[in-house]
Amino acid sequence: MIVEKDQLRVNRFFLPGMPVVLVGAMVDGRVNFMTVAFVGQVNFSPPMLGISIGDHATRDAILKTRQFSVNVPSRGLLKRVDLMGLVSGRERDKSKVFNVSFGRLPMAPFAEECPVNVGLTVKHTLELPGDVLFVGLVEEVLVDRQALYQDGLVDVSKVDPFFLSMPDNIYWSLGGQCGAAWHDGLPLRDSVPGL
């Protein structure tokens, strides 16, 4: 079956959805959180995450301190998380919106209400035309006990993350499980020549 496709104008809105996180940093000695959707794992071992941030106080703070946090919020935090993207850390003190804690990194504040908190040190930066891409080495991961399976792995359904689509600017929640990675394609292996 051939599927018809339309050619889209090349722009920044071609991915259907991006995970929403809070990036924490110390801005002029105070805690600051910023909503970020340009985030993802970029290396397996050692584990590294990449985030991309434009001209914001959080970007300047990370460039200065070389530390930051990535906090994965649940849907119940959506309004407060959205607020962190509406209010500038250069103009407002956002340090009281979430309960704050610190792990091993003194310049990487955690939003305690988020079920997953990751502390990172900057390993690489890449200046892009509009943003700075930070590659951070994962130094520690804290997860709420109720968001774990019995074997200690993170249960994504209990984290209950949400995603952003653009340019419609809509938050989306996670659907149910739809398959098993590195497993469901196994019956098709014989259909690929040379395997």
mmCIF file of C-alpha atoms in Angstrom:
data_model
loop_
_atom_site.group_PDB
_atom_site.id
_atom_site.type_symbol
_atom_site.label_atom_id
_atom_site.label_comp_id
_atom_site.label_asym_id
_atom_site.label_seq_id
_atom_site.Cartn_x
_atom_site.Cartn_y
_atom_site.Cartn_z
ATOM 1 C CA MET A 1 0.000 0.000 0.000
ATOM 2 C CA ILE A 2 1.377 3.393 -0.981
ATOM 3 C CA VAL A 3 0.680 6.230 1.406
ATOM 4 C CA GLU A 4 0.340 9.709 0.013
ATOM 5 C CA LYS A 5 2.455 12.313 1.745
ATOM 6 C CA ASP A 6 2.592 16.067 1.567
ATOM 7 C CA GLN A 7 5.835 18.028 1.334
ATOM 8 C CA LEU A 8 6.049 20.347 4.348
ATOM 9 C CA ARG A 9 7.860 23.622 4.361
ATOM 10 C CA VAL A 10 11.142 23.094 6.206
ATOM 11 C CA ASN A 11 10.665 24.686 9.604
ATOM 12 C CA ARG A 12 11.142 23.955 13.263
ATOM 13 C CA PHE A 13 7.828 22.148 13.754
ATOM 14 C CA PHE A 14 8.255 18.760 12.098
ATOM 15 C CA LEU A 15 8.307 16.396 15.112
ATOM 16 C CA PRO A 16 4.923 15.300 16.440
ATOM 17 C CA GLY A 17 5.806 15.719 20.113
ATOM 18 C CA MET A 18 8.575 16.432 22.566
ATOM 19 C CA PRO A 19 8.875 15.499 26.263
ATOM 20 C CA VAL A 20 8.362 18.381 28.695
ATOM 21 C CA VAL A 21 10.869 18.811 31.530
ATOM 22 C CA LEU A 22 11.925 21.454 34.007
ATOM 23 C CA VAL A 23 15.557 22.472 33.798
ATOM 24 C CA GLY A 24 16.919 23.728 37.085
ATOM 25 C CA ALA A 25 19.878 26.090 37.508
ATOM 26 C CA MET A 26 21.186 28.717 39.884
ATOM 27 C CA VAL A 27 20.548 32.202 38.462
ATOM 28 C CA ASP A 28 22.523 34.872 40.323
ATOM 29 C CA GLY A 29 22.534 32.781 43.495
ATOM 30 C CA ARG A 30 18.838 31.818 43.440
ATOM 31 C CA VAL A 31 17.020 28.715 42.287
ATOM 32 C CA ASN A 32 15.400 28.907 38.869
ATOM 33 C CA PHE A 33 13.365 26.443 36.828
ATOM 34 C CA MET A 34 12.576 26.717 33.135
ATOM 35 C CA THR A 35 10.221 24.631 31.010
ATOM 36 C CA VAL A 36 12.143 22.901 28.189
ATOM 37 C CA ALA A 37 10.971 20.539 25.444
ATOM 38 C CA PHE A 38 14.203 20.287 23.448
ATOM 39 C CA VAL A 39 15.621 17.406 25.511
ATOM 40 C CA GLY A 40 16.761 13.842 24.987
ATOM 41 C CA GLN A 41 19.252 11.132 25.833
ATOM 42 C CA VAL A 42 22.324 11.487 23.608
ATOM 43 C CA ASN A 43 24.738 8.865 24.936
ATOM 44 C CA PHE A 44 24.321 5.444 26.519
ATOM 45 C CA SER A 45 27.540 4.874 28.434
ATOM 46 C CA PRO A 46 28.337 7.071 30.181
ATOM 47 C CA PRO A 47 24.733 8.328 30.256
ATOM 48 C CA MET A 48 24.336 11.848 28.861
ATOM 49 C CA LEU A 49 21.359 14.091 28.154
ATOM 50 C CA GLY A 50 21.145 16.949 25.701
ATOM 51 C CA ILE A 51 19.097 20.105 26.180
ATOM 52 C CA SER A 52 18.834 23.107 23.909
ATOM 53 C CA ILE A 53 18.080 26.558 25.329
ATOM 54 C CA GLY A 54 17.811 29.976 23.684
ATOM 55 C CA ASP A 55 18.517 33.399 25.161
ATOM 56 C CA HIS A 56 17.281 32.823 28.714
ATOM 57 C CA ALA A 57 18.572 33.281 32.252
ATOM 58 C CA THR A 58 18.793 29.501 32.620
ATOM 59 C CA ARG A 59 21.099 29.227 29.612
ATOM 60 C CA ASP A 60 23.395 31.934 31.017
ATOM 61 C CA ALA A 61 23.440 30.267 34.443
ATOM 62 C CA ILE A 62 24.382 26.860 33.003
ATOM 63 C CA LEU A 63 27.162 28.425 30.954
ATOM 64 C CA LYS A 64 28.486 29.975 34.158
ATOM 65 C CA THR A 65 28.069 27.162 36.704
ATOM 66 C CA ARG A 66 28.443 24.143 34.356
ATOM 67 C CA GLN A 67 25.731 22.288 36.294
ATOM 68 C CA PHE A 68 21.976 21.816 35.815
ATOM 69 C CA SER A 69 19.104 19.499 36.599
ATOM 70 C CA VAL A 70 16.473 17.875 34.442
ATOM 71 C CA ASN A 71 13.250 17.249 36.345
ATOM 72 C CA VAL A 72 10.518 15.110 34.785
ATOM 73 C CA PRO A 73 7.100 16.379 35.890
ATOM 74 C CA SER A 74 3.863 14.439 36.031
ATOM 75 C CA ARG A 75 0.618 15.670 34.465
ATOM 76 C CA GLY A 76 -0.600 16.864 37.865
ATOM 77 C CA LEU A 77 2.100 19.566 37.752
ATOM 78 C CA LEU A 78 1.152 20.838 34.283
ATOM 79 C CA LYS A 79 -0.043 24.316 35.314
ATOM 80 C CA ARG A 80 3.046 25.066 37.401
ATOM 81 C CA VAL A 81 5.342 23.645 34.722
ATOM 82 C CA ASP A 82 3.660 25.775 32.069
ATOM 83 C CA LEU A 83 4.113 28.827 34.307
ATOM 84 C CA MET A 84 7.872 28.205 34.367
ATOM 85 C CA GLY A 85 7.864 28.742 30.595
ATOM 86 C CA LEU A 86 5.734 31.881 30.785
ATOM 87 C CA VAL A 87 7.732 33.788 33.401
ATOM 88 C CA SER A 88 11.326 34.911 32.861
ATOM 89 C CA GLY A 89 13.964 34.158 35.482
ATOM 90 C CA ARG A 90 15.560 37.470 34.568
ATOM 91 C CA GLU A 91 12.448 39.331 35.722
ATOM 92 C CA ARG A 92 10.875 37.141 38.403
ATOM 93 C CA ASP A 93 12.007 34.960 41.285
ATOM 94 C CA LYS A 94 10.622 31.494 40.479
ATOM 95 C CA SER A 95 12.330 29.790 43.415
ATOM 96 C CA LYS A 96 9.149 29.322 45.503
ATOM 97 C CA VAL A 97 6.943 27.624 42.900
ATOM 98 C CA PHE A 98 8.352 24.178 43.746
ATOM 99 C CA ASN A 99 9.869 22.674 46.861
ATOM 100 C CA VAL A 100 13.604 22.614 46.249
ATOM 101 C CA SER A 101 16.293 20.153 47.213
ATOM 102 C CA PHE A 102 19.862 19.522 46.147
ATOM 103 C CA GLY A 103 21.766 16.335 45.568
ATOM 104 C CA ARG A 104 25.507 16.106 45.044
ATOM 105 C CA LEU A 105 25.642 19.119 42.737
ATOM 106 C CA PRO A 106 25.266 22.495 44.502
ATOM 107 C CA MET A 107 24.255 24.340 41.306
ATOM 108 C CA ALA A 108 21.655 21.825 40.088
ATOM 109 C CA PRO A 109 18.426 22.343 42.067
ATOM 110 C CA PHE A 110 15.722 19.675 42.039
ATOM 111 C CA ALA A 111 11.973 20.336 41.941
ATOM 112 C CA GLU A 112 10.912 17.852 44.613
ATOM 113 C CA GLU A 113 7.372 17.434 43.266
ATOM 114 C CA CYS A 114 8.735 15.967 40.011
ATOM 115 C CA PRO A 115 8.921 12.166 40.260
ATOM 116 C CA VAL A 116 12.286 12.032 38.440
ATOM 117 C CA ASN A 117 15.237 14.362 39.133
ATOM 118 C CA VAL A 118 18.539 14.160 37.266
ATOM 119 C CA GLY A 119 21.688 16.083 38.229
ATOM 120 C CA LEU A 120 24.142 16.817 35.408
ATOM 121 C CA THR A 121 27.485 18.460 34.760
ATOM 122 C CA VAL A 122 28.153 20.081 31.400
ATOM 123 C CA LYS A 123 30.530 18.068 29.226
ATOM 124 C CA HIS A 124 30.011 19.835 25.896
ATOM 125 C CA THR A 125 28.351 22.941 24.544
ATOM 126 C CA LEU A 126 27.536 23.729 20.954
ATOM 127 C CA GLU A 127 26.425 27.191 19.917
ATOM 128 C CA LEU A 128 23.650 26.902 17.371
ATOM 129 C CA PRO A 129 22.094 29.787 15.384
ATOM 130 C CA GLY A 130 19.409 30.386 18.024
ATOM 131 C CA ASP A 131 20.162 28.103 20.954
ATOM 132 C CA VAL A 132 22.988 26.571 22.925
ATOM 133 C CA LEU A 133 23.036 22.780 22.990
ATOM 134 C CA PHE A 134 24.270 21.463 26.333
ATOM 135 C CA VAL A 135 25.413 17.863 26.652
ATOM 136 C CA GLY A 136 25.346 16.944 30.308
ATOM 137 C CA LEU A 137 26.872 13.940 32.027
ATOM 138 C CA VAL A 138 24.356 12.300 34.352
ATOM 139 C CA GLU A 139 25.834 12.453 37.851
ATOM 140 C CA GLU A 140 22.805 11.241 39.817
ATOM 141 C CA VAL A 141 19.196 10.201 39.367
ATOM 142 C CA LEU A 142 16.539 10.397 42.074
ATOM 143 C CA VAL A 143 13.134 8.746 41.546
ATOM 144 C CA ASP A 144 10.073 8.678 43.792
ATOM 145 C CA ARG A 145 9.709 5.177 45.236
ATOM 146 C CA GLN A 146 6.083 4.929 44.106
ATOM 147 C CA ALA A 147 7.231 5.485 40.499
ATOM 148 C CA LEU A 148 9.409 2.376 40.475
ATOM 149 C CA TYR A 149 8.731 -1.209 39.536
ATOM 150 C CA GLN A 150 9.664 -3.773 42.170
ATOM 151 C CA ASP A 151 12.917 -4.434 40.300
ATOM 152 C CA GLY A 152 13.969 -0.794 40.719
ATOM 153 C CA LEU A 153 13.310 0.363 37.155
ATOM 154 C CA VAL A 154 11.231 3.465 36.423
ATOM 155 C CA ASP A 155 7.550 2.787 35.673
ATOM 156 C CA VAL A 156 6.695 5.436 33.067
ATOM 157 C CA SER A 157 2.965 5.036 33.722
ATOM 158 C CA LYS A 158 3.505 6.104 37.333
ATOM 159 C CA VAL A 159 5.751 9.005 36.355
ATOM 160 C CA ASP A 160 2.898 10.126 34.061
ATOM 161 C CA PRO A 161 4.952 12.542 31.900
ATOM 162 C CA PHE A 162 3.504 14.816 29.257
ATOM 163 C CA PHE A 163 4.597 16.075 25.862
ATOM 164 C CA LEU A 164 4.402 19.239 23.767
ATOM 165 C CA SER A 165 3.365 19.470 20.131
ATOM 166 C CA MET A 166 4.117 22.570 18.094
ATOM 167 C CA PRO A 167 3.061 24.858 16.453
ATOM 168 C CA ASP A 168 -0.363 24.096 17.943
ATOM 169 C CA ASN A 169 1.199 24.388 21.449
ATOM 170 C CA ILE A 170 -0.785 21.543 22.995
ATOM 171 C CA TYR A 171 0.287 19.287 25.841
ATOM 172 C CA TRP A 172 -0.348 15.583 25.380
ATOM 173 C CA SER A 173 -0.306 12.718 27.839
ATOM 174 C CA LEU A 174 1.155 9.276 27.390
ATOM 175 C CA GLY A 175 -1.049 6.555 25.935
ATOM 176 C CA GLY A 176 -0.900 2.924 26.894
ATOM 177 C CA GLN A 177 1.787 0.396 26.098
ATOM 178 C CA CYS A 178 1.788 -0.452 22.393
ATOM 179 C CA GLY A 179 4.684 -2.869 21.954
ATOM 180 C CA ALA A 180 7.953 -4.335 23.194
ATOM 181 C CA ALA A 181 11.201 -2.828 21.906
ATOM 182 C CA TRP A 182 13.821 -5.176 20.471
ATOM 183 C CA HIS A 183 11.184 -7.900 20.448
ATOM 184 C CA ASP A 184 8.078 -7.230 18.358
ATOM 185 C CA GLY A 185 10.053 -7.052 15.099
ATOM 186 C CA LEU A 186 11.712 -10.441 15.582
ATOM 187 C CA PRO A 187 9.095 -12.384 13.546
ATOM 188 C CA LEU A 188 9.917 -10.166 10.551
ATOM 189 C CA ARG A 189 13.681 -10.861 10.590
ATOM 190 C CA ASP A 190 13.436 -13.583 7.933
ATOM 191 C CA SER A 191 11.834 -11.108 5.532
ATOM 192 C CA VAL A 192 15.056 -9.049 5.382
ATOM 193 C CA PRO A 193 17.644 -10.567 3.009
ATOM 194 C CA GLY A 194 21.061 -11.326 4.436
ATOM 195 C CA LEU A 195 20.039 -11.926 8.030
#
